[in-house]
Coordinates of C-alpha atoms and ligand atoms in Angstrom, one line a residue:
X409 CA 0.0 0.0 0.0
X410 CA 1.3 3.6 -0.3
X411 CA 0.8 6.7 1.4
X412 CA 0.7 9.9 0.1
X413 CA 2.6 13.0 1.8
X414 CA 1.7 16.5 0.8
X415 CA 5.2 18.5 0.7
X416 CA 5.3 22.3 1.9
X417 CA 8.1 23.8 0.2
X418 CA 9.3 27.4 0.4
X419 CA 9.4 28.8 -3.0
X420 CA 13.1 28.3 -2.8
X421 CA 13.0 24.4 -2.1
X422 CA 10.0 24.6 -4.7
X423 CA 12.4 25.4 -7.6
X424 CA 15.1 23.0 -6.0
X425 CA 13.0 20.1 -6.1
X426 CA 11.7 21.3 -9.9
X427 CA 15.3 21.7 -11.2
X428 CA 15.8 17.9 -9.7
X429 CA 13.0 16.5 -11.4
X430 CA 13.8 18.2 -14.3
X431 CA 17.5 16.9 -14.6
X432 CA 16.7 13.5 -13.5
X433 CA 14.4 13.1 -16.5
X434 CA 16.6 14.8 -18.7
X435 CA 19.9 12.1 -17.3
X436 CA 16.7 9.3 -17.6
X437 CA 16.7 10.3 -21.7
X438 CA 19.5 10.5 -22.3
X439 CA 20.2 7.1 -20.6
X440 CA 17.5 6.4 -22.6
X441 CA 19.4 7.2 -25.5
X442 CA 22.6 5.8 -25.0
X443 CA 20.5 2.5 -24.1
X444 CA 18.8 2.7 -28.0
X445 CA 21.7 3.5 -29.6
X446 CA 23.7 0.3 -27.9
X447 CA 20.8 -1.8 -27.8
X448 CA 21.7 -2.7 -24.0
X449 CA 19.0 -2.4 -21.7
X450 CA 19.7 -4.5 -18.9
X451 CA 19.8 -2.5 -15.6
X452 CA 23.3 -4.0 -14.4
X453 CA 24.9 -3.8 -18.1
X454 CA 23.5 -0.1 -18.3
X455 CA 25.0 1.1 -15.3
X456 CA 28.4 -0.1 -16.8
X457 CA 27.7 1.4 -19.7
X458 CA 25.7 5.3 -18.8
X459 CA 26.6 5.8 -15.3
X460 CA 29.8 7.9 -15.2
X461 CA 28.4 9.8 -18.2
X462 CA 25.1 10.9 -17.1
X463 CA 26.4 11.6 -13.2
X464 CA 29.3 13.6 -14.7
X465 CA 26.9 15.4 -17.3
X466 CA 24.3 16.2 -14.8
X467 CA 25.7 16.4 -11.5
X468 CA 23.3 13.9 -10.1
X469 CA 24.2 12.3 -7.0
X470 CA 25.5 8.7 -6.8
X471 CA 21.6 7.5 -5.6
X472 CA 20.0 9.5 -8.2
X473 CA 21.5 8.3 -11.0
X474 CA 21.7 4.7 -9.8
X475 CA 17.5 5.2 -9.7
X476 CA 17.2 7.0 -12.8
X477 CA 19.1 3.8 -14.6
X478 CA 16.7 1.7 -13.0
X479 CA 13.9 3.8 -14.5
X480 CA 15.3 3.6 -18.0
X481 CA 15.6 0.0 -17.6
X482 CA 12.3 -1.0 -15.9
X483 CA 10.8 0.9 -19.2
X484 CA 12.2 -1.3 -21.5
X485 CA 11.0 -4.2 -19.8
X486 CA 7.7 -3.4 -21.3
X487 CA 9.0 -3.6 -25.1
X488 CA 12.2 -2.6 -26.5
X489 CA 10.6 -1.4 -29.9
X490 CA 11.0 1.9 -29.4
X491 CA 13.2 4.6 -28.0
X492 CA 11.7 5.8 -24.5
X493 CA 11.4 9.1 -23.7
X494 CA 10.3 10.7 -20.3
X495 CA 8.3 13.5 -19.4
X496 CA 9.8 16.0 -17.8
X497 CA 7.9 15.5 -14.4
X498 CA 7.9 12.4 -14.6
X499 CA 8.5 10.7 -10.9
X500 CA 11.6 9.7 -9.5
X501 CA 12.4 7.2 -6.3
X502 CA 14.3 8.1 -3.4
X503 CA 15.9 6.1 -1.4
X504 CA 17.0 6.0 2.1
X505 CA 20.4 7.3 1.5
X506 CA 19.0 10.3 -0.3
X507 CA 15.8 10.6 1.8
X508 CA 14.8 10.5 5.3
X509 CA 11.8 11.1 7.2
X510 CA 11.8 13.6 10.1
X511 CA 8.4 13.8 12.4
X512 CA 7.3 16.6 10.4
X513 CA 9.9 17.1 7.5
X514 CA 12.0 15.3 5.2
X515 CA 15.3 15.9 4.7
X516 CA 15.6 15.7 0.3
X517 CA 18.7 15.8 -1.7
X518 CA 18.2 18.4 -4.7
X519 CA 20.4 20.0 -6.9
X520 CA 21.1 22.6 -4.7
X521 CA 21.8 20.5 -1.6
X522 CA 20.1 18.7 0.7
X523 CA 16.8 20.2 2.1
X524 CA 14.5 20.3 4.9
X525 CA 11.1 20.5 3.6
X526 CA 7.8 20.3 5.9
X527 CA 5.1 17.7 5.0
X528 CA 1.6 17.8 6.3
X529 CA -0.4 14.1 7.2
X530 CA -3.0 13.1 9.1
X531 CA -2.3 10.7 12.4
X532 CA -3.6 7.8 10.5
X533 CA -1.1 8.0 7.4
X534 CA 1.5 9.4 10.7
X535 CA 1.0 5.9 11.8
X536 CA 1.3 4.3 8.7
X537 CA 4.7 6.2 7.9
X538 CA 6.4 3.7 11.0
X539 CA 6.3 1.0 8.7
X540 CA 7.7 2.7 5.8
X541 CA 9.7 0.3 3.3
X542 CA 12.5 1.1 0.5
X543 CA 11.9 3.9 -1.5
X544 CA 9.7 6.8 -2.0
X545 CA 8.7 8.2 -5.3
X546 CA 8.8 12.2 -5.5
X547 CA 5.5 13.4 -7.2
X548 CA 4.7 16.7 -8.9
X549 CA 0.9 16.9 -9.4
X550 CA -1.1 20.2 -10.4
X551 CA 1.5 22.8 -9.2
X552 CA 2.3 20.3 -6.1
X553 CA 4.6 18.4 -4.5
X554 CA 4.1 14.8 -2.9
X555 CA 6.1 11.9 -2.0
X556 CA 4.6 8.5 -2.0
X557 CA 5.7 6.2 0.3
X558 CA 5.2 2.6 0.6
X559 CA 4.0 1.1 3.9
X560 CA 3.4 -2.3 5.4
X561 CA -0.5 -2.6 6.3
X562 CA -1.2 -5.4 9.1
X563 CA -4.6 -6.1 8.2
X564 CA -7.6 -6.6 11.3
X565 CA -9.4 -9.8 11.1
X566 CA -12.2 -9.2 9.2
X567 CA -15.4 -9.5 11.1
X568 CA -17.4 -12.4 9.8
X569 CA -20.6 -12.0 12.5
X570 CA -22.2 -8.5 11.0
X571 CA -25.1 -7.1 12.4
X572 CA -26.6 -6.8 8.9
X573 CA -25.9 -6.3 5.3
X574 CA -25.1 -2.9 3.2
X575 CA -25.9 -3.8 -0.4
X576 CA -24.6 -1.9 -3.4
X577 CA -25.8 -1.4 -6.8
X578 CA -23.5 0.3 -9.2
X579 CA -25.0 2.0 -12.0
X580 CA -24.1 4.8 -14.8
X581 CA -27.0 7.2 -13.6
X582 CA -25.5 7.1 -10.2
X583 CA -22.5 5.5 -10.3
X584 CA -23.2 3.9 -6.3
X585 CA -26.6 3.6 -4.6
X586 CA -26.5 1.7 -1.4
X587 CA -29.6 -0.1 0.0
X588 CA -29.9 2.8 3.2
X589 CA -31.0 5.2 -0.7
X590 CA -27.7 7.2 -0.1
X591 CA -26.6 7.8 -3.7
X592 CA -23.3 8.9 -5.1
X593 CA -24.5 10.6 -8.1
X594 CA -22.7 11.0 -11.4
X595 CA -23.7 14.1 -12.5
X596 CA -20.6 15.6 -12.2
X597 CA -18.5 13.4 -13.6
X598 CA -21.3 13.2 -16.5
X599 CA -20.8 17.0 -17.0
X600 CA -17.0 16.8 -16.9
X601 CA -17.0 14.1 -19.3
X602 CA -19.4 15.9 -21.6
X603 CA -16.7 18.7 -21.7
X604 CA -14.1 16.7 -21.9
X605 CA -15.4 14.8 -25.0
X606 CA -16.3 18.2 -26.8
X607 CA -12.0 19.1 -26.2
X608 CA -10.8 15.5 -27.1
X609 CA -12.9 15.6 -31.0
X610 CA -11.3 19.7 -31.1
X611 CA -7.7 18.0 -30.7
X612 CA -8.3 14.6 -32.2
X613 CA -9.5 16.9 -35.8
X614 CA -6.4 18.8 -35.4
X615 CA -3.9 16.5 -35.6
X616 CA -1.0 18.4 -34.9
X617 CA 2.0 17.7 -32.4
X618 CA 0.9 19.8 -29.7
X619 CA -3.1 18.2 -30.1
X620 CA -2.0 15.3 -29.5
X621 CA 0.3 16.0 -26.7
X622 CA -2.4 18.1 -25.0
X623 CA -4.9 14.9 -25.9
X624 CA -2.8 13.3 -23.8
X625 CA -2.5 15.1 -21.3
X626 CA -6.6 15.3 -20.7
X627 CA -6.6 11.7 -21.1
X628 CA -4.0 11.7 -17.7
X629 CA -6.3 14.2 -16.0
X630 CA -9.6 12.5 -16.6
X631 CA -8.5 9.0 -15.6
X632 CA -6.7 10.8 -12.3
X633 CA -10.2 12.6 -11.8
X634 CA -12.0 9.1 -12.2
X635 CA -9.9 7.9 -10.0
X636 CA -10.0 10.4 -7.2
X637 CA -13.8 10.0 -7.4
X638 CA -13.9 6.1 -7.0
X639 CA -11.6 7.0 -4.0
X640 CA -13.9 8.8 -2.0
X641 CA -17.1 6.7 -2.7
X642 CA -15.4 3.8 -2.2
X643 CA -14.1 5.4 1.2
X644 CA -17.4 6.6 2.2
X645 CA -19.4 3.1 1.7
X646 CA -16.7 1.1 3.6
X647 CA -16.8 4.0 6.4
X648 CA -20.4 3.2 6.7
X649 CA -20.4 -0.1 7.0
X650 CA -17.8 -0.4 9.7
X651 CA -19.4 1.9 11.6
X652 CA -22.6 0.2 11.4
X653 CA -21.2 -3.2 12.0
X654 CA -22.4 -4.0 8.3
X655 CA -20.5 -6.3 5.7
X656 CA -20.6 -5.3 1.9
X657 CA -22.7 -7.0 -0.9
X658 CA -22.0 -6.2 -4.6
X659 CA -22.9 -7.8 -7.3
X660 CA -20.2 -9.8 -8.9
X661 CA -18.3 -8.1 -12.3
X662 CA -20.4 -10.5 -14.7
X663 CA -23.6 -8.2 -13.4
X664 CA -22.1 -4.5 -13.9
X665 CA -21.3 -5.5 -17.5
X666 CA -23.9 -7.4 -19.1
X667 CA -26.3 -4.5 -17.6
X668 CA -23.8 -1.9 -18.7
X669 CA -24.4 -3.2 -22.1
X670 CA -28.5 -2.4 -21.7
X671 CA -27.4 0.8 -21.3
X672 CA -25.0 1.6 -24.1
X673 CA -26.0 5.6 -24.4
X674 CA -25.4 6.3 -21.0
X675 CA -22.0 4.2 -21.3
X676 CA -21.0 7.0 -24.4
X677 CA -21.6 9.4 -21.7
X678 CA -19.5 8.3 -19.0
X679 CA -16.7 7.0 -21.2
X680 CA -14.3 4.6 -19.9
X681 CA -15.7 5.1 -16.0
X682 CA -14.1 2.3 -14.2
X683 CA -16.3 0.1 -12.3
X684 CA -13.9 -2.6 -12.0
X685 CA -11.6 0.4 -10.1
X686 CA -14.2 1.2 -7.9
X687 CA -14.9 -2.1 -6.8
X688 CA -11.6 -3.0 -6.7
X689 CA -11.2 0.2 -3.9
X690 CA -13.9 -1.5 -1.9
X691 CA -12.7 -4.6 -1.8
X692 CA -8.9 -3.6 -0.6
X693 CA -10.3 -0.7 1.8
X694 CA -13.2 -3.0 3.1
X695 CA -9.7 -5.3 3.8
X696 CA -8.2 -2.6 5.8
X697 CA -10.9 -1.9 8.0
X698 CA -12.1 -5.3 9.0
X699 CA -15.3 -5.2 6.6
X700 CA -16.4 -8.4 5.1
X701 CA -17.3 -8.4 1.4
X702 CA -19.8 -10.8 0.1
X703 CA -20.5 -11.1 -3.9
X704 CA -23.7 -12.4 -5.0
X705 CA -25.4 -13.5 -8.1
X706 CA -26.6 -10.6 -10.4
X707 CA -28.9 -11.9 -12.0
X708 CA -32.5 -10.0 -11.9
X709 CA -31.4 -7.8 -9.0
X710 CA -33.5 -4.8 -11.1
X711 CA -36.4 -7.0 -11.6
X712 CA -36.8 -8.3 -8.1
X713 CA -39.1 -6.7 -5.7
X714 CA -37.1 -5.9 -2.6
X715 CA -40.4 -6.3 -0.3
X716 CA -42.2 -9.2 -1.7
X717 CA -39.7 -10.8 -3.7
X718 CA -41.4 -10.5 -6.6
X719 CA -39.3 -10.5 -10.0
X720 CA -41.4 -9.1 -13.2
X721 CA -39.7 -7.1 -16.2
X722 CA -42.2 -4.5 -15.6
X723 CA -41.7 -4.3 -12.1
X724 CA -38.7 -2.0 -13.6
X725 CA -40.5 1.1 -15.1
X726 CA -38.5 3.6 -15.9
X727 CA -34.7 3.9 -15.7
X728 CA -35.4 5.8 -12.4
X729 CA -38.4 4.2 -11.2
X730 CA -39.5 0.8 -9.9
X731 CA -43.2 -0.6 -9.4
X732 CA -44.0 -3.7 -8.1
X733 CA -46.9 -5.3 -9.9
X734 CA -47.7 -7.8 -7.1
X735 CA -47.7 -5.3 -3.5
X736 CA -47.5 -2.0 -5.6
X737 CA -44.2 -1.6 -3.6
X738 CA -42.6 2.0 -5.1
X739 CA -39.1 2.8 -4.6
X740 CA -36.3 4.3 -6.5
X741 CA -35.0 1.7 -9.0
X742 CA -31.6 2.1 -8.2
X743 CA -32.1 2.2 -3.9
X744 CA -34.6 -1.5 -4.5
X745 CA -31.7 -3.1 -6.1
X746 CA -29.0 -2.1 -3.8
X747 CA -32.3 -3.8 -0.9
X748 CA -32.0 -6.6 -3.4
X749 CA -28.5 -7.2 -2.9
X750 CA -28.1 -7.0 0.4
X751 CA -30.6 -9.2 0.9
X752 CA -29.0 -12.1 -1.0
X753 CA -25.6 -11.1 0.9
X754 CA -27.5 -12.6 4.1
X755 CA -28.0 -15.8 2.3
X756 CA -24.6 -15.9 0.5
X757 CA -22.5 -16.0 2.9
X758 CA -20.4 -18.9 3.3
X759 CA -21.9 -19.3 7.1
X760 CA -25.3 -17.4 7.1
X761 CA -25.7 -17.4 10.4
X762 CA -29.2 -17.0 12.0
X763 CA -28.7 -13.8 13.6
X764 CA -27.3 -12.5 10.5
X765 CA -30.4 -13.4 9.0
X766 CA -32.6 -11.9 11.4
X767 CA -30.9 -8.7 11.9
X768 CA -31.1 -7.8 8.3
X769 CA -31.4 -4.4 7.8
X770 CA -33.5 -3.2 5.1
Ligands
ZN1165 ZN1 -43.5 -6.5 -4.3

């Protein structure tokens, strides 16, 4: 797992730590280069090969340029049909030697020395910092700085007697609804894609170097903006369940898809949106907190009737609205499945206990 640290430069330390990354990537290319042109890309063989030149060239210090050979060569490992080249920004690990953690500082090696630069965390992340391991990468992200860090997570036993079941339904109109009808709505990631879409067909027309450079680079920021978002729903549905003593029911992948593909013209509007992300955040923050995750069958969880049980096709009549035809039970389509699912959580569970059973909450 990693933890992220926001960094509180000075300007001075700001521009110490730009000029670093900058350099570094430049040493990466050129590494790069010298890798291409001798079609070597082994890290060890490299290192032979680039070192004294690019710490000579650049002034790096030893560490640095013994990570920025590993960077070259971890990116040929992907392919080696191509010369790589690196962004400017792009992130660079520090290691121990070049990088230590004070209680509220690190000390940073830069191009203009070592610095002491302030970091701001919360206790939990504090905490988590103790069992910090190897290297950190150094960030730059929207005009700021951030070190990511990875720690050693001791995971609670997860607790497998819940006082009842929180079911979720994930959908395109709202991209999570959880049985209590707490939605997490999508309308602005619907706008944002809507304006992002409109951009992408202005730079895909053009063509030019910069078009696609800048197509790129919105292409980075929407699938860091997805991202963020699946972070904080995700976050606030395992929250909820811990603190209610609940476990989680989703539907299992097979489900999202095969009813994503009912809805193909909401899919255009959401793009890409990652569903599998989302419930992949659940699943490993659920892990962390103790929360037991139960996956049930899919199948006619929009059809069923989450009071009587009753599954019609028209019990479904709108994409917003559900009717049953049996006890004229009406509900918000989206909230009745998310009832739905956690109501086959209580029976899915690998030891459905009685009191699990009976102290279903819907
Ligand atoms: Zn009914």
């Amino acid at each position: 797992m990693t933890v992220g640290i926001k960094l509180t430069p000075n300007a001075a330390q700001s521009q110490a730590l730009e000029k670093t990354l900058r350099l570094a990537n430049e040493a990466a290319n050129e590494c790069s280069r010298i890798a291409w042109e001798h079609q070597i890309f082994g890290q060890f063989q490299l290192h032979q090969l680039a070192y004294k030149e690019i710490r000579e060239k650049f002034g790096l210090s030893a560490q640095v340029a013994v990570r920025v050979i590993a960077k070259v060569a971890d990116a040929y490992k992907l392919d080696k049909k191509s010369q790589r080249v690196f962004r400017f920004d792009g992130s660079i690990a520090f290691d121990d030697r070049i990088l230590r953690y004070g209680e509220d500082h690190v000390s940073i090696w830069t191009t203009a020395g070592r610095q002491k630069i302030g970091f701001v965390t919360g206790e939990k992340q504090k905490k988590l910092l103790e069992s910090r391991q190897g290297e950190s990468d150094l960030v730059f992200r929207d005009g700021k700085w951030f070190l990511f860090a990875t720690v050693n997570v001791i995971e609670p036993p997860t607790n497998d007697d819940p006082d009842g079941f929180l079911g979720v339904d994930l959908g395109i109109a709202r991209i999570a609804t959880d049985s209590d009808g707490q939605s997490f709505s999508g309308s602005q990631v619907r706008n944002l894609r809507k304006r992002h879409r409109r951009l992408r067909s202005n730079l895909q027309a053009k063509k030019t170097k910069s078009a696609k450079r800048r197509l790129r680079d919105r292409k980075r920021k929407e699938a860091r903006y997805a991202s963020d978002l699946n972070h904080q729903i995700s976050k606030k549905i395992v929250e909820k369940a811990k603190h209610t003593n609940r476990a989680i029911v989703l539907e299992d992948l097979k489900g999202i898809r095969s009813r994503v593909r009912v809805q193909k013209a909401r899919r255009a509007e959401l793009g890409s949106w990652s569903f599998g992300q989302l419930r992949g955040y659940i699943e490993y923050k659920a892990k962390l907190a103790g929360v037991e995750v139960i996956t049930i069958d899919p199948r006619n969880t929009s059809r069923e009737c989450s009071l009587c049980g009753h599954i019609e096709k028209l019990n479904r009549r709108s994409q917003k609205s559900f009717q049953c035809r049996q006890c004229d039970h009406q509900s918000n389509a989206d909230v009745n499945a998310a009832r739905v699912i956690a109501s086959r959580g209580a029976f899915n569970r690998p030891n459905a206990g009685a009191s699990a059973t009976r102290n279903l909450h819907l």
